[in-house]
């Protein structure tokens, strides 16, 4: 360091003990024991809590979730470390995630607002129906809403004759008559943080209109369940109001727009006055009425809502991602009502 020291005066800036080793580390012109420097500045893995190892070139290499910025060793991508099925964060070694009966993992923060059975979901369903009414998009028909397990959702998807869906389907708007097994009672959490005592029962769907039911995958937090439900409600609205021959990009795009608007109403506009009585304006934020859900959101719920919105905004698929970006641009420029009128006439978004 171009200075002369008594041995006992040349001390580590972290522990204030003399440095007697031949090698030491420097940070901002201050000396450190190599071990102290590692404790202070070498990143630790958020999953295994160990120091993130260096690669073959001696460089610290780690992975990080693009939204949550959870840092972890590259090896955890291939060693079977589970992720939360909602927020996508990896399970740390010191915290045990909940295991749902279909093998999905749910972190404890997402569990706090998880929707677990069909009766519990009806309050949320009424909130979103009010949201649609606030946009002058009331659905008069009584469409059943059923919370289901993944197997029941996949079986219903197979029974439908048409439709375009994500690789992992979390919601369905059905048009066919069939029998669906729905969750009747909230399950309990047993030993090993596993879901148990799941009670399901058959529900016969009867075709009284263009839509026979909306199915939503159980076990997701309220905000995620609501965003899926708002998406599927828009599918139902389009079918019931006679919007025909829409391309997958236009239909999925406008459904994602409604999901996004609902999330905004919950997270951003939740503290302002009730805008549900006014019709949609040309801005996306003012197009959404405020949440009818009483009570402030926790910091995690706010962050989770922002994460779900970010997923919609950054989706790379043609139907859902490009469709959303074209749809939200049209709604922001022309308003929701004019966009829907143009879709009915032309089958496309206004530009």
PDB file of C-alpha atoms in Angstrom, residues 4 18 37 47 59 75 89 107 212 220 234 260 295 327-328:
ATOM      1  CA  UNK A   4       5.212   1.587   6.408  1.00  0.00           C
ATOM      2  CA  UNK A  18      -3.816  -7.406  12.768  1.00  0.00           C
ATOM      3  CA  UNK A  37     -13.430  -9.722   2.791  1.00  0.00           C
ATOM      4  CA  UNK A  47     -31.261 -20.659  -1.689  1.00  0.00           C
ATOM      5  CA  UNK A  59     -15.055 -15.376 -11.422  1.00  0.00           C
ATOM      6  CA  UNK A  75     -26.290 -25.551  -9.891  1.00  0.00           C
ATOM      7  CA  UNK A  89     -39.009 -17.842  -6.326  1.00  0.00           C
ATOM      8  CA  UNK A 107     -44.288 -20.374  -0.808  1.00  0.00           C
ATOM      9  CA  UNK A 212     -71.063 -23.286 -19.491  1.00  0.00           C
ATOM     10  CA  UNK A 220     -52.956 -19.475  -6.160  1.00  0.00           C
ATOM     11  CA  UNK A 234     -63.343 -11.449 -20.826  1.00  0.00           C
ATOM     12  CA  UNK A 260     -53.897  -6.048 -16.468  1.00  0.00           C
ATOM     13  CA  UNK A 295     -58.253  -3.435   3.535  1.00  0.00           C
ATOM     14  CA  UNK A 327     -54.446  -4.252 -27.215  1.00  0.00           C
ATOM     15  CA  UNK A 328     -53.230  -1.958 -24.431  1.00  0.00           C
TER      16      UNK A 328
END
